[in-house]
């Protein structure tokens, strides 16, 4: 069927179009378009992204030009090989990516969303940062024109058995509601931060799910909109839809939620060489419980202290002043009431600061605790000290230490 010549180009259009479709799919990762919501996000994105559309290229001119290039490079003989490879590849491709109907329907990507620390001391419900090296890994698939949401758990962690109790459901449903066209979504949770750890385990799942669906749909929504959708998952577990975990899980870096109505998010730069230590002790404190212990009203004196510290914290990040960050991470609104859930909290804090950490506080609603340091060795030492602290009364724990990250949700495959 193949050989050099003008007519061939015309007759082979369909074959080549199909071949191009296969090649596009096989090589589906191409250089990303710049993301529009923040330059930091663009910097920390992987250099590859999936194509928006895997459909057949119908433009005969494009097909002919590409065909000419291929033929020119390899000679007419190459066309035989291409045609045969096309059949072979298509057969393999059919098995994996085509539905039994023969239609090209379900498209999948793997998405990672990082763990996060909410509140950062004084920034109760309005600040959070992104952790490097810990997060959720999801496979997300969509089929446009169909309906339904399937969630599978292959993480080995215990998660709600019913879809409607999983944070992914309200987050994805909010996105699909705004999209206004039928889409079937399948999510497989492959790796999961331990639920209840206080380092944004629910936020990481909803962030990865909405990020993945948005990518597969061709990015109809901005990062801020994705945060709003993911917040619906937080509402399911905490009764309040706060964004201090989902904000950094989606966008990365340090995030300030200046306002909720309407949502106004500011991303702040992470200073160079900024490290965390986190301990997740084996004790259970639900977000609901941790919110219930908080007083409904804050005395004016405490309010003044708090907003002075929030201002200092934001200025510290904006100026890259780690000492200012450290001394501003002081909280009089939540920590005094929540620390009672954590055995020996004050003793541990004293020890952690003596170790050289800039600050220590409760991660989100707890029971995890985080510390920040300008030196990796200090962060490692602090993590060990945290472990030893809980080992003494026989409380098991997980420790994490690493770099504070600028990177939010992203495609990994
Ligand atoms: N800002 C929320 C709280 C975070 O402290 O309750 C929940 O992880």
Short mmCIF file of C-alpha atoms and ligand atoms in Angstrom, two decimals:
data_model
loop_
_atom_site.label_atom_id
_atom_site.label_comp_id
_atom_site.label_asym_id
_atom_site.label_seq_id
_atom_site.Cartn_x
_atom_site.Cartn_y
_atom_site.Cartn_z
CA UNK A 1 0.00 0.00 0.00
CA UNK A 2 2.86 2.38 0.47
CA UNK A 3 5.57 3.99 -1.55
CA UNK A 4 6.80 7.42 -2.43
CA UNK A 5 4.60 9.62 -4.56
CA UNK A 6 2.09 12.42 -4.53
CA UNK A 7 -1.06 10.31 -4.74
CA UNK A 8 0.06 8.30 -1.78
CA UNK A 9 -0.17 11.31 0.45
CA UNK A 10 -3.78 11.74 -0.46
CA UNK A 11 -4.67 8.04 -0.16
CA UNK A 12 -2.81 7.52 3.06
CA UNK A 13 -4.42 10.40 4.85
CA UNK A 14 -6.70 8.23 6.94
CA UNK A 15 -3.97 5.78 7.86
CA UNK A 16 -1.61 8.56 8.80
CA UNK A 17 -4.30 10.37 10.73
CA UNK A 18 -4.90 7.21 12.73
CA UNK A 19 -1.17 6.78 13.16
CA UNK A 20 -0.80 10.34 14.35
CA UNK A 21 -3.55 9.73 16.83
CA UNK A 22 -1.67 6.74 18.18
CA UNK A 23 1.62 8.61 18.27
CA UNK A 24 -0.03 11.54 20.00
CA UNK A 25 -1.49 9.24 22.55
CA UNK A 26 1.67 7.23 23.09
CA UNK A 27 3.64 10.45 23.38
CA UNK A 28 0.85 12.17 25.14
CA UNK A 29 3.08 14.25 27.35
CA UNK A 30 4.09 17.50 25.77
CA UNK A 31 5.53 20.71 27.13
CA UNK A 32 2.99 22.46 29.32
CA UNK A 33 1.32 25.68 28.48
CA UNK A 34 2.07 28.30 31.09
CA UNK A 35 -0.44 28.19 33.90
CA UNK A 36 -2.20 31.46 34.27
CA UNK A 37 -2.76 31.77 37.97
CA UNK A 38 0.70 32.14 39.36
CA UNK A 39 4.25 32.13 38.15
CA UNK A 40 5.42 30.00 41.09
CA UNK A 41 3.04 27.28 40.06
CA UNK A 42 4.43 27.35 36.55
CA UNK A 43 7.96 27.01 37.89
CA UNK A 44 7.21 23.98 39.96
CA UNK A 45 5.08 22.20 37.41
CA UNK A 46 6.64 19.16 35.82
CA UNK A 47 7.94 19.99 32.36
CA UNK A 48 5.41 17.70 30.74
CA UNK A 49 1.65 17.74 30.69
CA UNK A 50 -0.96 15.62 28.94
CA UNK A 51 -2.54 16.82 25.76
CA UNK A 52 -5.92 18.35 26.11
CA UNK A 53 -7.36 16.40 23.27
CA UNK A 54 -6.34 13.02 21.96
CA UNK A 55 -8.69 13.21 18.98
CA UNK A 56 -7.81 12.52 15.36
CA UNK A 57 -6.18 15.37 13.47
CA UNK A 58 -8.62 16.05 10.65
CA UNK A 59 -6.70 18.75 8.88
CA UNK A 60 -5.46 17.21 5.61
CA UNK A 61 -2.81 19.87 5.20
CA UNK A 62 -1.29 19.08 8.60
CA UNK A 63 -1.48 15.37 7.86
CA UNK A 64 0.14 15.79 4.44
CA UNK A 65 2.90 17.95 5.81
CA UNK A 66 3.69 15.48 8.56
CA UNK A 67 3.49 12.61 6.11
CA UNK A 68 5.94 14.38 3.79
CA UNK A 69 8.35 14.90 6.63
CA UNK A 70 8.18 11.25 7.68
CA UNK A 71 8.53 10.06 4.10
CA UNK A 72 11.33 12.52 3.44
CA UNK A 73 13.25 11.40 6.48
CA UNK A 74 12.97 7.65 6.00
CA UNK A 75 12.18 7.24 2.28
CA UNK A 76 9.02 5.66 0.90
CA UNK A 77 9.87 2.32 2.49
CA UNK A 78 9.32 3.84 5.89
CA UNK A 79 5.69 4.20 5.03
CA UNK A 80 5.23 0.41 5.04
CA UNK A 81 6.73 0.24 8.48
CA UNK A 82 4.63 3.09 9.72
CA UNK A 83 1.45 1.50 8.36
CA UNK A 84 2.28 -1.86 9.90
CA UNK A 85 3.33 -0.36 13.18
CA UNK A 86 0.15 1.61 13.19
CA UNK A 87 -1.88 -1.62 13.05
CA UNK A 88 0.22 -3.27 15.70
CA UNK A 89 0.16 -0.27 18.00
CA UNK A 90 -3.52 0.25 17.46
CA UNK A 91 -4.22 -3.36 18.48
CA UNK A 92 -2.31 -2.85 21.74
CA UNK A 93 -3.81 0.55 22.18
CA UNK A 94 -7.33 -0.82 21.64
CA UNK A 95 -6.90 -3.34 24.43
CA UNK A 96 -5.88 -0.77 26.96
CA UNK A 97 -7.62 2.41 26.00
CA UNK A 98 -10.69 1.58 23.99
CA UNK A 99 -13.93 0.49 25.47
CA UNK A 100 -15.53 -2.74 24.20
CA UNK A 101 -17.72 -0.60 21.94
CA UNK A 102 -14.55 0.38 20.12
CA UNK A 103 -14.96 4.04 21.03
CA UNK A 104 -12.11 6.03 22.50
CA UNK A 105 -13.65 7.04 25.78
CA UNK A 106 -11.89 6.72 29.13
CA UNK A 107 -8.75 8.82 29.60
CA UNK A 108 -6.54 8.50 32.66
CA UNK A 109 -3.73 10.36 34.37
CA UNK A 110 -1.95 9.99 37.68
CA UNK A 111 -2.01 13.03 39.94
CA UNK A 112 -0.10 13.80 43.12
CA UNK A 113 -1.22 16.36 45.69
CA UNK A 114 1.04 17.20 48.63
CA UNK A 115 0.45 17.13 52.35
CA UNK A 116 -0.04 20.53 53.96
CA UNK A 117 0.14 22.28 57.32
CA UNK A 118 -2.83 24.52 58.03
CA UNK A 119 -3.04 27.54 60.35
CA UNK A 120 0.74 28.07 60.76
CA UNK A 121 0.09 29.08 64.34
CA UNK A 122 -1.64 32.45 64.25
CA UNK A 123 -3.27 32.03 60.79
CA UNK A 124 -6.22 29.97 61.99
CA UNK A 125 -8.29 29.01 58.92
CA UNK A 126 -6.44 31.52 56.70
CA UNK A 127 -2.89 30.23 56.20
CA UNK A 128 -1.21 27.00 55.13
CA UNK A 129 1.94 25.65 53.56
CA UNK A 130 2.95 22.76 51.35
CA UNK A 131 5.13 19.85 52.39
CA UNK A 132 7.58 18.15 50.10
CA UNK A 133 7.80 14.37 50.02
CA UNK A 134 4.41 13.42 51.46
CA UNK A 135 1.04 13.36 49.75
CA UNK A 136 -1.71 11.44 47.94
CA UNK A 137 -1.36 9.70 44.59
CA UNK A 138 -4.53 9.18 42.57
CA UNK A 139 -5.32 7.76 39.16
CA UNK A 140 -8.05 9.90 37.67
CA UNK A 141 -10.07 8.97 34.60
CA UNK A 142 -12.87 10.74 32.76
CA UNK A 143 -15.33 9.91 30.02
CA UNK A 144 -17.16 12.86 28.53
CA UNK A 145 -20.81 12.39 27.63
CA UNK A 146 -21.37 9.71 30.29
CA UNK A 147 -22.22 10.00 34.00
CA UNK A 148 -21.31 8.57 37.40
CA UNK A 149 -18.48 8.76 39.91
CA UNK A 150 -16.51 5.67 40.88
CA UNK A 151 -13.98 5.79 43.75
CA UNK A 152 -11.68 2.85 44.40
CA UNK A 153 -9.30 2.62 47.33
CA UNK A 154 -6.05 0.76 46.64
CA UNK A 155 -4.03 2.73 49.20
CA UNK A 156 -4.15 0.15 51.96
CA UNK A 157 -5.50 2.86 54.30
CA UNK A 158 -8.95 2.58 55.80
CA UNK A 159 -11.31 5.01 54.09
CA UNK A 160 -15.11 5.43 54.13
CA UNK A 161 -16.80 2.51 52.39
CA UNK A 162 -19.50 4.66 50.82
CA UNK A 163 -18.74 7.11 48.02
CA UNK A 164 -20.88 9.80 49.58
CA UNK A 165 -18.73 9.76 52.73
CA UNK A 166 -15.50 10.25 50.79
CA UNK A 167 -14.24 13.87 50.52
CA UNK A 168 -13.58 13.31 46.82
CA UNK A 169 -17.31 13.09 46.11
CA UNK A 170 -18.45 16.62 47.04
CA UNK A 171 -15.27 18.10 45.53
CA UNK A 172 -15.68 16.37 42.15
CA UNK A 173 -19.45 16.91 42.12
CA UNK A 174 -18.91 20.65 42.68
CA UNK A 175 -16.55 20.75 39.68
CA UNK A 176 -18.92 18.75 37.48
CA UNK A 177 -21.84 20.95 38.54
CA UNK A 178 -19.92 24.01 37.37
CA UNK A 179 -18.83 22.27 34.14
CA UNK A 180 -22.49 21.69 33.23
CA UNK A 181 -21.83 18.84 30.79
CA UNK A 182 -22.05 15.14 31.60
CA UNK A 183 -18.75 13.52 32.54
CA UNK A 184 -18.08 10.14 34.11
CA UNK A 185 -15.22 10.19 36.62
CA UNK A 186 -13.25 7.26 37.98
CA UNK A 187 -10.76 7.82 40.81
CA UNK A 188 -8.42 5.19 42.18
CA UNK A 189 -6.60 6.18 45.37
CA UNK A 190 -3.15 4.61 45.07
CA UNK A 191 -1.28 6.24 47.95
CA UNK A 192 -2.77 8.12 50.85
CA UNK A 193 -1.55 10.20 53.79
CA UNK A 194 -2.81 8.56 56.99
CA UNK A 195 -6.34 9.87 57.60
CA UNK A 196 -6.63 12.05 60.70
CA UNK A 197 -2.93 12.88 60.65
CA UNK A 198 -3.45 16.64 60.64
CA UNK A 199 -1.26 17.17 57.59
CA UNK A 200 -4.09 17.65 55.15
CA UNK A 201 -4.91 14.06 54.26
CA UNK A 202 -8.47 14.86 53.17
CA UNK A 203 -7.35 18.00 51.34
CA UNK A 204 -4.73 16.07 49.36
CA UNK A 205 -7.37 13.64 48.03
CA UNK A 206 -9.86 16.30 46.99
CA UNK A 207 -7.11 18.50 45.55
CA UNK A 208 -5.66 15.67 43.45
CA UNK A 209 -9.10 14.59 42.23
CA UNK A 210 -10.28 18.02 41.07
CA UNK A 211 -6.86 18.82 39.63
CA UNK A 212 -6.89 15.61 37.58
CA UNK A 213 -10.43 16.06 36.27
CA UNK A 214 -9.69 19.69 35.33
CA UNK A 215 -6.56 18.65 33.42
CA UNK A 216 -8.40 15.92 31.52
CA UNK A 217 -11.18 18.35 30.61
CA UNK A 218 -8.63 20.80 29.17
CA UNK A 219 -8.36 23.11 32.19
CA UNK A 220 -11.72 24.87 32.08
CA UNK A 221 -11.18 26.12 35.66
CA UNK A 222 -8.56 28.31 37.32
CA UNK A 223 -6.55 27.22 40.36
CA UNK A 224 -8.74 29.33 42.63
CA UNK A 225 -11.89 27.63 41.33
CA UNK A 226 -10.29 24.25 41.98
CA UNK A 227 -9.64 25.35 45.57
CA UNK A 228 -13.34 26.24 45.89
CA UNK A 229 -14.37 22.80 44.61
CA UNK A 230 -11.90 20.98 46.88
CA UNK A 231 -13.21 22.98 49.86
CA UNK A 232 -16.49 21.07 49.53
CA UNK A 233 -14.59 17.98 50.70
CA UNK A 234 -13.42 19.86 53.80
CA UNK A 235 -17.01 20.85 54.54
CA UNK A 236 -17.95 17.15 54.56
CA UNK A 237 -15.53 16.27 57.35
CA UNK A 238 -15.32 19.45 59.40
CA UNK A 239 -18.68 21.05 58.82
CA UNK A 240 -16.86 24.23 57.70
CA UNK A 241 -15.37 24.65 54.25
CA UNK A 242 -11.97 26.17 55.04
CA UNK A 243 -9.22 26.44 52.45
CA UNK A 244 -6.05 26.47 54.54
CA UNK A 245 -5.25 22.87 53.57
CA UNK A 246 -6.80 22.64 50.10
CA UNK A 247 -5.33 26.04 49.10
CA UNK A 248 -1.70 24.92 49.41
CA UNK A 249 -2.54 21.34 48.29
CA UNK A 250 -3.86 22.71 44.98
CA UNK A 251 -1.63 25.74 44.45
CA UNK A 252 1.56 24.90 46.38
CA UNK A 253 3.76 27.19 48.45
CA UNK A 254 2.54 29.27 51.36
CA UNK A 255 -1.04 30.38 50.93
CA UNK A 256 -2.96 33.19 52.61
CA UNK A 257 -6.73 33.20 52.30
CA UNK A 258 -7.35 36.93 52.55
CA UNK A 259 -11.09 36.43 52.38
CA UNK A 260 -13.68 33.70 51.95
CA UNK A 261 -16.57 35.71 50.55
CA UNK A 262 -15.55 35.85 47.80
CA UNK A 263 -12.53 33.58 48.01
CA UNK A 264 -9.37 35.68 47.69
CA UNK A 265 -6.13 33.71 47.79
CA UNK A 266 -2.61 35.10 47.91
CA UNK A 267 0.39 32.86 47.32
CA UNK A 268 3.52 33.82 49.20
CA UNK A 269 7.02 32.72 48.31
CA UNK A 270 8.75 30.01 50.32
CA UNK A 271 12.16 31.20 51.51
CA UNK A 272 15.15 29.31 50.14
CA UNK A 273 16.33 26.60 52.49
CA UNK A 274 13.21 26.32 54.62
CA UNK A 275 12.55 22.96 56.28
CA UNK A 276 9.86 21.25 58.33
CA UNK A 277 9.63 18.49 60.89
CA UNK A 278 6.23 16.94 61.51
CA UNK A 279 5.17 14.34 64.03
CA UNK A 280 1.91 12.45 63.81
CA UNK A 281 1.35 10.79 67.20
CA UNK A 282 -0.94 7.79 67.45
CA UNK A 283 -3.77 9.66 69.09
CA UNK A 284 -7.08 10.60 67.56
CA UNK A 285 -8.38 14.16 67.56
CA UNK A 286 -11.11 14.85 65.04
CA UNK A 287 -11.29 18.24 63.36
CA UNK A 288 -14.84 18.55 64.69
CA UNK A 289 -13.69 17.92 68.26
CA UNK A 290 -10.76 20.32 67.89
CA UNK A 291 -13.07 23.07 66.61
CA UNK A 292 -15.60 22.55 69.35
CA UNK A 293 -13.09 23.39 72.11
CA UNK A 294 -12.46 26.84 70.66
CA UNK A 295 -14.16 29.83 72.30
CA UNK A 296 -16.74 31.57 70.12
CA UNK A 297 -15.41 35.00 71.06
CA UNK A 298 -11.88 36.36 71.23
CA UNK A 299 -11.05 39.15 73.71
CA UNK A 300 -9.83 42.34 72.07
CA UNK A 301 -6.40 42.01 73.66
CA UNK A 302 -5.94 38.55 72.10
CA UNK A 303 -7.29 39.76 68.76
CA UNK A 304 -4.66 42.53 68.69
CA UNK A 305 -1.91 40.01 69.46
CA UNK A 306 -3.21 37.67 66.78
CA UNK A 307 -3.46 40.15 63.92
CA UNK A 308 -0.05 41.56 64.78
CA UNK A 309 1.37 38.06 64.39
CA UNK A 310 -0.54 37.30 61.17
CA UNK A 311 0.82 40.54 59.70
CA UNK A 312 4.31 39.58 60.88
CA UNK A 313 4.02 36.11 59.38
CA UNK A 314 2.91 37.40 55.98
CA UNK A 315 5.65 40.04 56.03
CA UNK A 316 8.18 37.37 57.03
CA UNK A 317 7.31 35.22 54.01
CA UNK A 318 7.13 38.19 51.65
CA UNK A 319 10.53 39.46 52.84
CA UNK A 320 12.11 36.03 53.21
CA UNK A 321 12.86 36.89 56.84
CA UNK A 322 12.92 33.52 58.60
CA UNK A 323 13.46 35.02 62.07
CA UNK A 324 10.33 37.17 61.64
CA UNK A 325 8.42 34.08 60.46
CA UNK A 326 9.58 32.24 63.57
CA UNK A 327 8.58 34.86 66.12
CA UNK A 328 5.25 35.58 64.40
CA UNK A 329 4.10 31.96 64.48
CA UNK A 330 2.52 32.55 67.85
CA UNK A 331 -1.14 31.75 68.38
CA UNK A 332 -3.49 32.84 71.16
CA UNK A 333 -6.73 31.72 69.48
CA UNK A 334 -6.44 27.95 68.97
CA UNK A 335 -3.19 26.55 70.43
CA UNK A 336 -4.00 27.29 74.10
CA UNK A 337 -7.25 25.31 73.83
CA UNK A 338 -6.08 22.51 71.57
CA UNK A 339 -2.74 21.69 73.15
CA UNK A 340 -4.59 19.83 75.92
CA UNK A 341 -5.23 17.01 73.40
CA UNK A 342 -1.47 16.47 73.01
CA UNK A 343 0.46 14.93 75.93
CA UNK A 344 3.39 17.06 77.13
CA UNK A 345 2.90 19.71 74.45
CA UNK A 346 4.61 22.57 76.35
CA UNK A 347 7.62 20.44 77.33
CA UNK A 348 8.05 19.31 73.72
CA UNK A 349 7.82 22.88 72.43
CA UNK A 350 10.52 24.01 74.80
CA UNK A 351 12.79 21.17 73.68
CA UNK A 352 12.13 21.75 69.98
CA UNK A 353 12.95 25.47 70.24
CA UNK A 354 16.09 24.61 72.24
CA UNK A 355 17.08 22.33 69.35
CA UNK A 356 17.22 25.40 67.07
CA UNK A 357 13.77 25.34 65.41
CA UNK A 358 12.30 28.72 64.44
CA UNK A 359 8.84 27.78 65.69
CA UNK A 360 6.61 24.88 66.67
CA UNK A 361 2.84 24.66 66.65
CA UNK A 362 -0.11 22.34 66.07
CA UNK A 363 -0.52 21.27 62.43
CA UNK A 364 -4.09 22.20 61.46
CA UNK A 365 -6.47 20.84 64.05
CA UNK A 366 -3.86 18.30 65.23
CA UNK A 367 -2.90 15.90 66.62
CA UNK A 368 0.16 16.38 64.38
CA UNK A 369 2.69 19.01 65.38
CA UNK A 370 5.04 20.83 63.04
CA UNK A 371 8.24 22.79 63.48
CA UNK A 372 10.07 24.98 60.98
CA UNK A 373 13.81 25.39 60.63
CA UNK A 374 16.24 27.23 58.39
CA UNK A 375 18.55 24.22 58.44
CA UNK A 376 17.85 20.67 57.30
CA UNK A 377 19.94 19.10 60.06
CA UNK A 378 17.89 20.98 62.67
CA UNK A 379 14.64 19.73 61.09
CA UNK A 380 15.97 16.13 61.23
CA UNK A 381 17.03 16.49 64.88
CA UNK A 382 13.70 18.02 65.81
CA UNK A 383 11.82 15.14 64.17
CA UNK A 384 13.85 12.63 66.23
CA UNK A 385 13.21 14.63 69.38
CA UNK A 386 9.48 14.57 68.62
CA UNK A 387 9.59 10.80 68.20
CA UNK A 388 11.45 10.37 71.51
CA UNK A 389 8.94 12.64 73.26
CA UNK A 390 5.99 10.42 72.34
CA UNK A 391 7.92 7.17 72.79
CA UNK A 392 8.42 7.95 76.52
CA UNK A 393 4.73 7.51 77.46
CA UNK A 394 4.48 4.67 74.91
CA UNK A 395 2.72 6.60 72.15
CA UNK A 396 3.69 5.46 68.67
CA UNK A 397 4.14 8.09 65.99
CA UNK A 398 5.21 8.81 62.44
CA UNK A 399 7.71 11.52 61.77
CA UNK A 400 8.36 13.44 58.57
CA UNK A 401 11.08 15.93 57.76
CA UNK A 402 11.78 17.73 54.51
CA UNK A 403 11.70 20.94 52.59
CA UNK A 404 8.76 23.32 52.55
CA UNK A 405 7.65 23.15 48.94
CA UNK A 406 6.46 25.54 46.27
CA UNK A 407 4.70 22.75 44.37
CA UNK A 408 1.02 21.94 44.62
CA UNK A 409 -1.03 19.30 42.82
CA UNK A 410 0.59 17.97 39.66
CA UNK A 411 0.51 15.24 37.07
CA UNK A 412 3.09 12.58 37.59
CA UNK A 413 2.23 10.22 34.73
N1 LIG B 1 -8.04 25.41 60.03
C1 LIG B 1 -8.57 24.12 60.34
C2 LIG B 1 -8.66 23.99 61.84
C3 LIG B 1 -7.67 23.08 59.76
O1 LIG B 1 -7.70 24.36 62.52
O2 LIG B 1 -9.68 23.51 62.34
C4 LIG B 1 -8.20 21.67 59.90
O3 LIG B 1 -7.17 20.76 59.60
#
